[in-house]
Coordinates of C-alpha atoms in Angstrom, one line a residue:
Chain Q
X819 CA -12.4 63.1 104.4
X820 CA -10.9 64.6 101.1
X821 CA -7.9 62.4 100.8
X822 CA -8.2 60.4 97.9
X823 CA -7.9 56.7 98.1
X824 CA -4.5 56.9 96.1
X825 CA -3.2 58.7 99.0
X826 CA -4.2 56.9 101.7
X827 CA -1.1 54.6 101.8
X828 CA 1.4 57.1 102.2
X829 CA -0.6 59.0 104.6
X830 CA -0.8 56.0 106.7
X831 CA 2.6 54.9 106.2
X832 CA 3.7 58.1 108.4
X833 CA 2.4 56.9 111.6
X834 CA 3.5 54.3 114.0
X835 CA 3.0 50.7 112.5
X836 CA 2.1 49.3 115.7
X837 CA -0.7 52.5 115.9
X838 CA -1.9 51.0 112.5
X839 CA -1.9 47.2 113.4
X840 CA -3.7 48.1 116.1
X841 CA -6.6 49.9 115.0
X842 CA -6.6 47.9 111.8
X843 CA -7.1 44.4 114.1
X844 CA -9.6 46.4 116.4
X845 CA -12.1 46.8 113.3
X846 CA -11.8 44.1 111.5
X847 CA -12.2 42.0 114.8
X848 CA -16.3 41.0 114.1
X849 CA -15.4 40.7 110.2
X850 CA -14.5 38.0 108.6
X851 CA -11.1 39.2 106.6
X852 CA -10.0 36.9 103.2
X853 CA -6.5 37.1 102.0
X854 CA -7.0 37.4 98.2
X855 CA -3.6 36.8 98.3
X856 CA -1.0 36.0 100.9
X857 CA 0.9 39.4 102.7
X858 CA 3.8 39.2 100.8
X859 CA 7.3 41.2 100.6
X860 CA 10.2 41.4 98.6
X861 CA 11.9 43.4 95.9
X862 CA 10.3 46.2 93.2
X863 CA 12.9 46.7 89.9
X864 CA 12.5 50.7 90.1
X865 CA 12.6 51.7 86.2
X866 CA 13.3 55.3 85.1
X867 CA 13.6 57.0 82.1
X868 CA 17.0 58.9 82.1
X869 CA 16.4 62.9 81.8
X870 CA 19.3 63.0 79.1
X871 CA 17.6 61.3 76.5
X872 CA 14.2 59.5 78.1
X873 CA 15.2 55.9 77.9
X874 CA 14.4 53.3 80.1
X875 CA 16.9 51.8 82.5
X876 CA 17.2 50.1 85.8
X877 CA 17.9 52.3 88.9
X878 CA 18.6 49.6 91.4
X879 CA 15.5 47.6 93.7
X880 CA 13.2 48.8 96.3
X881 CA 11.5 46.6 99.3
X882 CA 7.9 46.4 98.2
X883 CA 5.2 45.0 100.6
X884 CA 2.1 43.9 99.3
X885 CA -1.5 42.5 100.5
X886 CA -4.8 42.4 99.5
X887 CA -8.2 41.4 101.5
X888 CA -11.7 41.3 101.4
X889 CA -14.0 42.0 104.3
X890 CA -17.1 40.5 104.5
X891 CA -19.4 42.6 107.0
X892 CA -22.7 40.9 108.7
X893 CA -25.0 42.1 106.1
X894 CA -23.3 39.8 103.9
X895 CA -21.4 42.7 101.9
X896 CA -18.1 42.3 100.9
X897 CA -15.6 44.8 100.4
X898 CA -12.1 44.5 98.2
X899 CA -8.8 46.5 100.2
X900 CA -5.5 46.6 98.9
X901 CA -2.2 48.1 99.0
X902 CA 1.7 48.2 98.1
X903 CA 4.4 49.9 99.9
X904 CA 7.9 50.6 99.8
X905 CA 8.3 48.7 102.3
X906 CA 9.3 44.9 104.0
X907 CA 6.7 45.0 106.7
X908 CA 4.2 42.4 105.2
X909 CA 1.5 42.5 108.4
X910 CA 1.9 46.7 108.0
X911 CA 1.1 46.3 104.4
X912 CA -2.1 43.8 105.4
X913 CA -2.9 46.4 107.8
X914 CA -3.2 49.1 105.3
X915 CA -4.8 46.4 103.2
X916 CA -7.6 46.5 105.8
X917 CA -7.9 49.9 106.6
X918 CA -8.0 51.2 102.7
X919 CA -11.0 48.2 102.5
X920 CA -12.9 49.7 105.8
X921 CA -12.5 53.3 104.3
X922 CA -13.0 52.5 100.7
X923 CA -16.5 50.7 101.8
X924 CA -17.2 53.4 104.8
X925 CA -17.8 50.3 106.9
X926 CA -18.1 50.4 110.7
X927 CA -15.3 52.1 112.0
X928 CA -14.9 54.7 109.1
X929 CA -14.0 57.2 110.9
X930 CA -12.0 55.7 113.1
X931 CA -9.7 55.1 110.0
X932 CA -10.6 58.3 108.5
X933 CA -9.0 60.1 111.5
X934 CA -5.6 58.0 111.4
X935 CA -5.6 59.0 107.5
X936 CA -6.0 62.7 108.0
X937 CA -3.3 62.8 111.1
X938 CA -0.7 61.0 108.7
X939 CA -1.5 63.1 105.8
X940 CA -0.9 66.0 108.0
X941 CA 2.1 64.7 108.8
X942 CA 3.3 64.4 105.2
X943 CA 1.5 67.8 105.0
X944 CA 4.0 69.4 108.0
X945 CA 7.1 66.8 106.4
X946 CA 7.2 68.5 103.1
X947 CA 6.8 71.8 104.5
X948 CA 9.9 71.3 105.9
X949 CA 11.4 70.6 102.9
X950 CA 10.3 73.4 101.4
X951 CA 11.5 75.5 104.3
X952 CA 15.1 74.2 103.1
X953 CA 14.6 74.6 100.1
X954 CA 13.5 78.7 100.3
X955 CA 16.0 79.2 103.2
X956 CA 18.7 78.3 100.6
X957 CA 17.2 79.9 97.6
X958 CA 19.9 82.1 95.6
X959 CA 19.0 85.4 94.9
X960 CA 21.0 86.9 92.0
X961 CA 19.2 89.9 91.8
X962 CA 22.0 91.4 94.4
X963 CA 24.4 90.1 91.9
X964 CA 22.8 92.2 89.2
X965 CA 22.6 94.8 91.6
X966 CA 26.3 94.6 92.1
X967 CA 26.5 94.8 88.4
X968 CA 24.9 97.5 87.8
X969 CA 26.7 100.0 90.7
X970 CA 29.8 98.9 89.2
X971 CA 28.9 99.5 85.3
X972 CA 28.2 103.2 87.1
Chain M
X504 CA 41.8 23.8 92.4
X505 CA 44.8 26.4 93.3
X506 CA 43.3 26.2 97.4
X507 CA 43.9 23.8 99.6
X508 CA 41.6 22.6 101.8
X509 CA 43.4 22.7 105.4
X510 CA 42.0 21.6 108.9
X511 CA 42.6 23.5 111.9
X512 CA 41.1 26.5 111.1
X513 CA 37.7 26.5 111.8
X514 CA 38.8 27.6 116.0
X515 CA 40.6 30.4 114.7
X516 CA 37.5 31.8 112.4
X517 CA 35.2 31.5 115.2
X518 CA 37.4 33.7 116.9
X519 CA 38.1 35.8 114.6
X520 CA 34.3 36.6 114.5
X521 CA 34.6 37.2 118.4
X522 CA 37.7 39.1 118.0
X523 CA 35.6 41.4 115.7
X524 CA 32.9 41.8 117.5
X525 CA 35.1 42.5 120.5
X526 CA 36.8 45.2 118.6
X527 CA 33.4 46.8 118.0
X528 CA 32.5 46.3 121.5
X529 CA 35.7 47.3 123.3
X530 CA 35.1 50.8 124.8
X531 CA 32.8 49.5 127.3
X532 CA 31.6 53.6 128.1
X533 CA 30.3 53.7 124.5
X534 CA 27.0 53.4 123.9
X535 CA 25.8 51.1 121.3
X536 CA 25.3 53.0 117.7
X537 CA 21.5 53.2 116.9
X538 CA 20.8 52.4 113.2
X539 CA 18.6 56.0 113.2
X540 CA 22.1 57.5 114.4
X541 CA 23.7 56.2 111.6
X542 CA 20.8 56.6 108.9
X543 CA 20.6 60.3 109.9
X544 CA 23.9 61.6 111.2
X545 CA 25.9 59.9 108.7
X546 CA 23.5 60.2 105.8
X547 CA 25.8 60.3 103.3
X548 CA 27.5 57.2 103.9
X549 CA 24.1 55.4 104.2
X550 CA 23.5 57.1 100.8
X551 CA 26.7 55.3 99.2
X552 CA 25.3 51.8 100.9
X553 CA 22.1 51.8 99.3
X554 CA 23.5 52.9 95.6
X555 CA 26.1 50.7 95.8
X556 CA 24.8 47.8 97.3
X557 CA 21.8 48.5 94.5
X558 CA 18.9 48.3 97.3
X559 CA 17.3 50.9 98.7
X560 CA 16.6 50.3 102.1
X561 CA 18.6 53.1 104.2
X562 CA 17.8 51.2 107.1
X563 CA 19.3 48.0 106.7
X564 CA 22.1 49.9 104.9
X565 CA 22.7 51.6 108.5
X566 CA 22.6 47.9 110.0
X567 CA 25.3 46.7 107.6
X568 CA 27.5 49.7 108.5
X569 CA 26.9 49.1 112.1
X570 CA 28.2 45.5 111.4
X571 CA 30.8 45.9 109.1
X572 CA 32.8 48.8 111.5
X573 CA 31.6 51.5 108.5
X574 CA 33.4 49.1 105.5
X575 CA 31.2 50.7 103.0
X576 CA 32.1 47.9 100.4
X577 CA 31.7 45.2 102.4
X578 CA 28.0 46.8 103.6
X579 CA 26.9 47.0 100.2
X580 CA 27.7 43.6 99.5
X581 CA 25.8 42.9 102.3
X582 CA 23.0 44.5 100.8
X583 CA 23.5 42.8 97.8
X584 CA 23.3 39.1 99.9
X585 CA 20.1 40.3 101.5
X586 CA 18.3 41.3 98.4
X587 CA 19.6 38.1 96.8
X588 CA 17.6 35.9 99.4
X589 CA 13.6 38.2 98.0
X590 CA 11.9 37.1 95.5
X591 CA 11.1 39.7 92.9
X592 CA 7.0 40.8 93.1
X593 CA 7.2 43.9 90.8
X594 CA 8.9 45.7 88.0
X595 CA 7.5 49.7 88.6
X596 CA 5.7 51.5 85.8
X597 CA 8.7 53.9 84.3
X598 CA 9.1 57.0 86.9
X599 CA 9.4 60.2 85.7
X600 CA 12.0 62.0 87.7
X601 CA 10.5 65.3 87.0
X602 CA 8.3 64.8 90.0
X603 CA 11.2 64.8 92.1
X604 CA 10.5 66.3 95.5
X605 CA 14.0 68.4 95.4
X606 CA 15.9 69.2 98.6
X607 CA 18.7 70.9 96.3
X608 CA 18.4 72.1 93.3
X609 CA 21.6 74.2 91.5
X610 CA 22.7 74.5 87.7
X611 CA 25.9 75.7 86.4
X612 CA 24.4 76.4 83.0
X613 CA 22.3 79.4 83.8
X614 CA 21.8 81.4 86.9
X615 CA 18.3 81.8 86.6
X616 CA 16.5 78.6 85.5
X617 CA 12.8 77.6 86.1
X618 CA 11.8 77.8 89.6
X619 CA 14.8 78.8 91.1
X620 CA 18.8 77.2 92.1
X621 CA 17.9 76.3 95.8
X622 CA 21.4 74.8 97.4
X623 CA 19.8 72.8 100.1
X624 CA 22.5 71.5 102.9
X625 CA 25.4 70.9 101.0
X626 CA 29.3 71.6 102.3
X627 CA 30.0 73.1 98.6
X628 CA 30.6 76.5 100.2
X629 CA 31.6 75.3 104.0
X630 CA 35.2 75.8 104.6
X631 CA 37.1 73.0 105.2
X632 CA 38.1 73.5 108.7
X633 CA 37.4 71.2 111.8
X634 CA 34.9 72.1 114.1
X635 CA 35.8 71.1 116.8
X636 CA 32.4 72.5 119.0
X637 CA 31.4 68.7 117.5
X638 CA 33.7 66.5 119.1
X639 CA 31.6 67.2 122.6
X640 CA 28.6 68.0 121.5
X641 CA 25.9 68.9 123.8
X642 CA 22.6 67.0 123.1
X643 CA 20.1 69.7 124.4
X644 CA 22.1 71.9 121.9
X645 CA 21.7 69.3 119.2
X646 CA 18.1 68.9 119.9
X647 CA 17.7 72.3 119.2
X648 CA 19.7 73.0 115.8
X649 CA 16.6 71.0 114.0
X650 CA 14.0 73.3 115.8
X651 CA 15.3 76.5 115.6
X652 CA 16.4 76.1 111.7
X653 CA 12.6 75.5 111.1
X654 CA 11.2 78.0 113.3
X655 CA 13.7 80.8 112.0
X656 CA 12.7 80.3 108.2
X657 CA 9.7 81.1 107.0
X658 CA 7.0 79.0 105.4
X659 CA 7.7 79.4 101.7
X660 CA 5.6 78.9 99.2
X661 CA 7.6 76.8 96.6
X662 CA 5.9 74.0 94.4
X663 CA 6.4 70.3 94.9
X664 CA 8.3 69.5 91.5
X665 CA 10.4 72.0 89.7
X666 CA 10.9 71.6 85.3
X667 CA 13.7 69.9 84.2
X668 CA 16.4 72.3 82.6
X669 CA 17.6 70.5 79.6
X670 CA 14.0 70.7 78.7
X671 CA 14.4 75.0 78.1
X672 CA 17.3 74.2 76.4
X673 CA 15.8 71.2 73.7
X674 CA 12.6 73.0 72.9
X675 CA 15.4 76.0 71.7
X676 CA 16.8 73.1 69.7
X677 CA 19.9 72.7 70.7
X678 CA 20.1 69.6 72.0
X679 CA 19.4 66.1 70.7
X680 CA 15.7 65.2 69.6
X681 CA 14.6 62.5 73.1
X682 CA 15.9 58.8 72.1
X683 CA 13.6 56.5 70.3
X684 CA 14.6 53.6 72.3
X685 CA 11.8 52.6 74.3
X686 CA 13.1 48.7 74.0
X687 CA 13.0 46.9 77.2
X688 CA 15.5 48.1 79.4
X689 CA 18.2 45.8 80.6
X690 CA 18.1 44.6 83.7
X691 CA 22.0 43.7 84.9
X692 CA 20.7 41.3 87.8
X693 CA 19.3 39.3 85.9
X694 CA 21.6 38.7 82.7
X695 CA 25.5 39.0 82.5
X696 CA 26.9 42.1 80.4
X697 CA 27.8 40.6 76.8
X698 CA 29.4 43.7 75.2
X699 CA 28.0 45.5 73.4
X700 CA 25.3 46.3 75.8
X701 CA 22.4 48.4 75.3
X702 CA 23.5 52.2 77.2
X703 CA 20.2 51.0 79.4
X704 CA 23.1 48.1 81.0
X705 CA 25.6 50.8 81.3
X706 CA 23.0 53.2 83.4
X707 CA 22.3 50.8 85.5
X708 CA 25.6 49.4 86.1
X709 CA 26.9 53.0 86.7
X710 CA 24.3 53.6 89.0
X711 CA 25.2 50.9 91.6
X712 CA 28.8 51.6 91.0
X713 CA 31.5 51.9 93.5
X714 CA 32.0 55.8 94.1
X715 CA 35.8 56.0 94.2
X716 CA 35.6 53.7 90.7
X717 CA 33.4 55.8 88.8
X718 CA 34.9 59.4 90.1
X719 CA 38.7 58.0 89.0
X720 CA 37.2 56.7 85.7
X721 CA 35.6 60.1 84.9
X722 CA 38.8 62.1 86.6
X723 CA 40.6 60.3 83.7
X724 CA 38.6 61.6 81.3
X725 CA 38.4 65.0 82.7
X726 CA 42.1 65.4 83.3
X727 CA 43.3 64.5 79.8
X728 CA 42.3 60.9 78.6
X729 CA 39.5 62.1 77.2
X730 CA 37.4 65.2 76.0
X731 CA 34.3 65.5 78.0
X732 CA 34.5 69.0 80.1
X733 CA 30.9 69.2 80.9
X734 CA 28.6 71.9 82.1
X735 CA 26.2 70.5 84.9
X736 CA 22.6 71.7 83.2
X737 CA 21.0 70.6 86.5
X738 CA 21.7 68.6 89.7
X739 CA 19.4 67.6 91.8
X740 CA 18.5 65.9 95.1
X741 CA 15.3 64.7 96.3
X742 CA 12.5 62.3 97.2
X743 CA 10.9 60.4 94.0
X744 CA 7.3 59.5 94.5
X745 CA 7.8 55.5 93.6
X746 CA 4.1 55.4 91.8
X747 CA 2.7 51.9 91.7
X748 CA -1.1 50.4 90.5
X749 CA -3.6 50.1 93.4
X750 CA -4.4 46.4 93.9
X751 CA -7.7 46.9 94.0
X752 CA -8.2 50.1 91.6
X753 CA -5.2 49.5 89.4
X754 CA -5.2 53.3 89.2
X755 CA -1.6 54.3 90.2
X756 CA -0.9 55.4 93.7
X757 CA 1.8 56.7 95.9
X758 CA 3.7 53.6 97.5
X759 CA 6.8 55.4 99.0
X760 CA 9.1 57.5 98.2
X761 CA 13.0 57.3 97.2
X762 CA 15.9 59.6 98.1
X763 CA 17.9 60.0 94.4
X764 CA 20.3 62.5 93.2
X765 CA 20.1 63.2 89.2
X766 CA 22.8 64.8 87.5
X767 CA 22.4 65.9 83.1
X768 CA 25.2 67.3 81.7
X769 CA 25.9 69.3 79.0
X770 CA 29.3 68.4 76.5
X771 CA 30.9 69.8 73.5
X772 CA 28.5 70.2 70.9
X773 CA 28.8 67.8 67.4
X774 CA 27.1 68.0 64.4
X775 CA 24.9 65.1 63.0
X776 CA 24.4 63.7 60.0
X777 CA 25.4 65.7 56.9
X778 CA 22.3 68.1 57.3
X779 CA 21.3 68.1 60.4
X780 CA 21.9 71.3 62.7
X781 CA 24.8 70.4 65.5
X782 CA 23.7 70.0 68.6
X783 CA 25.2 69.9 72.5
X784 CA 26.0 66.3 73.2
X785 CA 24.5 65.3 76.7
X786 CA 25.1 62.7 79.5
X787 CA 23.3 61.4 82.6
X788 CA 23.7 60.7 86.2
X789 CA 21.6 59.3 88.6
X790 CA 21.8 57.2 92.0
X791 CA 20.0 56.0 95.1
X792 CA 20.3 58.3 98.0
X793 CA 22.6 61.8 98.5
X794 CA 25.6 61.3 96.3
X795 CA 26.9 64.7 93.8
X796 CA 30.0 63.3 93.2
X797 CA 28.6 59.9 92.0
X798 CA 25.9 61.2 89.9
X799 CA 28.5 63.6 88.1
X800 CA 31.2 61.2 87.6
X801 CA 28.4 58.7 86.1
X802 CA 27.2 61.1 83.4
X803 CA 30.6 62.5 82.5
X804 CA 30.7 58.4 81.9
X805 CA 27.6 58.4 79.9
X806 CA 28.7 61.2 77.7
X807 CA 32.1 59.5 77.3
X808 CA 30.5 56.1 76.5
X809 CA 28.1 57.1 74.2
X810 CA 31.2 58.1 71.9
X811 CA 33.1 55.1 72.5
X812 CA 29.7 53.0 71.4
X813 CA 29.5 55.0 68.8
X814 CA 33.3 55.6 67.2
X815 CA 35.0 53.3 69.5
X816 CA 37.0 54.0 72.0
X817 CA 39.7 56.4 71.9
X818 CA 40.7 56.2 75.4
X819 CA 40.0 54.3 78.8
X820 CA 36.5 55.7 79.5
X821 CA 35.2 55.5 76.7
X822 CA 35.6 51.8 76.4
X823 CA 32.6 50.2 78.0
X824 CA 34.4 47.0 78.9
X825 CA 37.0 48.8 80.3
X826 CA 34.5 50.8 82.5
X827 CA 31.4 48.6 82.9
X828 CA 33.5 45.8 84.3
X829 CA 35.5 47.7 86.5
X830 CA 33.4 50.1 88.5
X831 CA 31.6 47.4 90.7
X832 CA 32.6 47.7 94.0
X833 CA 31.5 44.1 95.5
X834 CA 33.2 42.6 92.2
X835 CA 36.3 44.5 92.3
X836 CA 36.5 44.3 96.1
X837 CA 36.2 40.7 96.0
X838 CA 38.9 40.0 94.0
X839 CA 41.3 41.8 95.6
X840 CA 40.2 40.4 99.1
X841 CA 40.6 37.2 97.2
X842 CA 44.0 37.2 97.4
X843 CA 44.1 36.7 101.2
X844 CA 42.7 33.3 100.6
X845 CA 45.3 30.6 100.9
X846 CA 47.2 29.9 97.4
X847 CA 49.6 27.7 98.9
X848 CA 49.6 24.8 95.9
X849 CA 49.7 28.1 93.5
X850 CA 52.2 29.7 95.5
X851 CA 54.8 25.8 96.1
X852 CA 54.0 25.6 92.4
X853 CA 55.7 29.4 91.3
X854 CA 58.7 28.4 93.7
X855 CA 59.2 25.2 92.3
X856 CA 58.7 26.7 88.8
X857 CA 61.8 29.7 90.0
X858 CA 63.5 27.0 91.6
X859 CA 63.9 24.7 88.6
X860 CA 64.9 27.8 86.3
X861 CA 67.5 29.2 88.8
X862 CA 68.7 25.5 88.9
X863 CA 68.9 26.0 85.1
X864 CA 70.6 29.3 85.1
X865 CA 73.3 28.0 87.6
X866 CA 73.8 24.8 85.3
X867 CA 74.3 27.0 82.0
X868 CA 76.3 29.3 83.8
X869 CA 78.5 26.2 85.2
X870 CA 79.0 24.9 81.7
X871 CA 79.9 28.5 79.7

């Protein structure tokens, strides 16, 4: 896989939660899985610097769900996952948390996760493709205004 | 003090709430609105939910609609509640809106700037006649106006971000050098505005403004109570990438994205200091979600309140006091709503008061 580990998350986050709960408590069902900290959600203070002049300020809040985990496999290693996401689903976010620690480690089941990754991050692929679509379908082309300029300056 | 507590009415409020629900409920034919019906067919009134309510979360923005019959104020203040009741986890690294994942793109400065105008969907150019092919709608056709858009423009090869345009025009020197404030910003949910406020407490009180508030503000200045007559260097829409440390890595990752619109204007130009080459004078604009007219009226606003900071105020909008504590929607909403409350002490009090002076008129009019 050739997604990098920042991307994972929003890869992921494109597919069906309960897809992602699913396969995320189907691996880590023979592991034993340590909350570093609790799931949690709640709000993100979104700060932006203002394109007039580049100061900081306060755009509003954003849900943020957050979790982080360790997997300890039976060979006794242990492997850190993580993630936070726009989001107010805490068990999606533990979830994620679990996957990003199975891929990040390449621990049994790998490719299992590998494959949800790559089908999200086509979707994201295939999602802003269509915004680009929009974008070039409404694309102004002054060059027939010139044209028009030109005939008339004739 | 001026409300009396009464008993007797507690019947009447639960059936009020019925009454309401009934009204929402009444056309029994009607199927029940699904929030993803009103996130995506009424997008923009979603849009003024989450940047007024000051949350974004289009999807419970949908929900308050749904509950509030599509009372836009009383939704965001919804909002507003629900985001009251989480805890806070995170303050985001500062976002550059450069990396803006535009769905529109236009300037009115110059035709050609840096990658391109793009319009997106916007009704700037539709006619403002009713079509009425909508009011029965056929869903199979429906289904289809998604598909055959897509399959009837080709694949473009456009890149994710696009340069800002102000940027052309400071590296020409003509605008103002970027601000040295890099000072905490301040964060209006936290502390009360104590005038004067940092322009950081204005920005972010602009931006979960009431619409209507902020467009009549700026009309004022625009029309004549004021002097800002700005050219819009860029607008934009699109999807910022909210970037956030890994957990684990710390390195910063992609944790969702954010529909915003961004709006920098150009105004009359000033000069400086004794010295110093004049330069344009600029303002900013920006909002959760899909909203031009917001995002213009806020940095016509910026533009006009950066002068009154700076000379004081010469009129209305540029007094931040006048503006800053006007433009909320929940506050303002909820003082006029206020007044349905009972006043009755206030109210016997006023009538005694008018009686006892009519009784005082009559007497001195007895005795001339």
């Amino acid at each position: 896989m050739n997604i990098s580990r920042n991307d994972w998350p929003s890869a992921l986050c494109q597919l069906n939660a309960a897809e992602i709960k699913q396969v995320a408590a189907t691996l880590s069902r023979d592991i034993e899985v340590r909350d570093v900290v609790l799931p949690q959600t709640g709000l993100g203070l979104l700060s932006l610097t203002d394109g007039a002049f580049h100061e900081p300020f306060y755009l509003g809040e954003i849900p943020v769900a957050r979790a982080e985990v360790i997997l300890k496999i039976a060979d006794g290693r242990e492997v850190q996952g993580g993630t936070v996401l726009v989001d107010d689903r805490a068990q999606l976010a533990r979830s994620i948390a679990i996957l990003d620690a199975v891929l990040a480690g390449k621990l049994p089941g790998y490719e299992q996760a590998a494959s949800l990754v790559e089908r999200g991050n086509q979707m994201r692929i295939q999602n802003m493709s269509e915004r680009r679509q929009m974008l070039a379908a409404t694309r102004v082309d002054f060059s027939l205004l010139e044209q028009e300029d030109d005939e008339d300056a004739e | 003090m001026s409300y009396v507590a009464i008993k007797g009415g507690k019947a009447a409020i639960d059936g009020a709430a019925a009454a309401t629900d009934y009204m929402r409920c009444m056309n029994a034919v009607d199927e029940p609105i699904k929030l993803s019906v009103i996130e995506d067919q009424l997008r923009l009134l979603t849009s003024r939910v989450v940047s007024e309510g000051g949350l974004y979360h289009p999807k419970l923005a949908a929900l308050a609609l749904k509950q509030f019959h599509g009372d836009t104020l009383e939704a965001a203040f919804a909002l507003r509640a629900y985001r009251s009741t989480k805890p806070r986890l995170l303050e985001t690294p500062l976002q550059d809106t450069s990396k803006m994942r535009c769905i529109r793109r236009i300037s009115s400065a110059f035709k050609d700037i840096p990658g391109g105008q793009m319009l997106g969907a916007t009704f700037d150019y539709a006619l403002r006649l009713l079509r009425l092919d909508l009011a029965n709608e056929d869903p199979a056709a429906f289904r289809l106006v998604a598909k055959n858009f897509l399959s009837n423009t080709p694949e473009a090869d456009l890149p994710d971000s696009f340069p800002k345009v102000l940027d052309a025009l400071r590296a020409e020197g003509l605008l103002p050098p970027v601000g040295a404030i890099r000072e905490q910003a301040f964060d209006i949910t936290r502390d009360s505005l104590v005038f004067p406020v940092p322009r950081s407490a204005a920005l972010a009180t602009m931006a979960r403004a009431e619409t209507g508030s902020l467009l009549a503000m700026a009309y004022s200045n625009m029309r004549g109570y004021g002097d800002v007559h700005p050219t819009v260097a860029e607008l934009r829409v699109g999807y910022l990438p909210v970037m956030l440390p890994h957990p684990v890595t710390g390195e910063l990752m992609e944790a969702g994205e954010v529909l915003m619109t961004e709006c920098e204007v150009v105004a009359m130009y000033e000069s400086g200091n004794a010295g110093d080459m004049p330069v344009f004078t600029l303002g900013y604009g920006a909002c959760f979600g899909h909203n031009e007219v917001k995002a213009i009226s806020m940095a016509i606003l910026d533009r006009a309140l950066q002068k009154g900071m700076r000379d004081g105020p010469d009129n209305p909008s540029e007094d931040p006091e006048f503006v800053l504590l006007h433009v909320d929607g929940v506050d303002s909403m909820g003082f006029a709503s206020h007044y349905k409350m009972p006043h009755y002490v206030t109210f016997q009090s006023d009538m005694d008061r008018l009686r006892t002076t009519q009784g005082k008129v009559r007497k001195s009019g007895e005795t001339a």
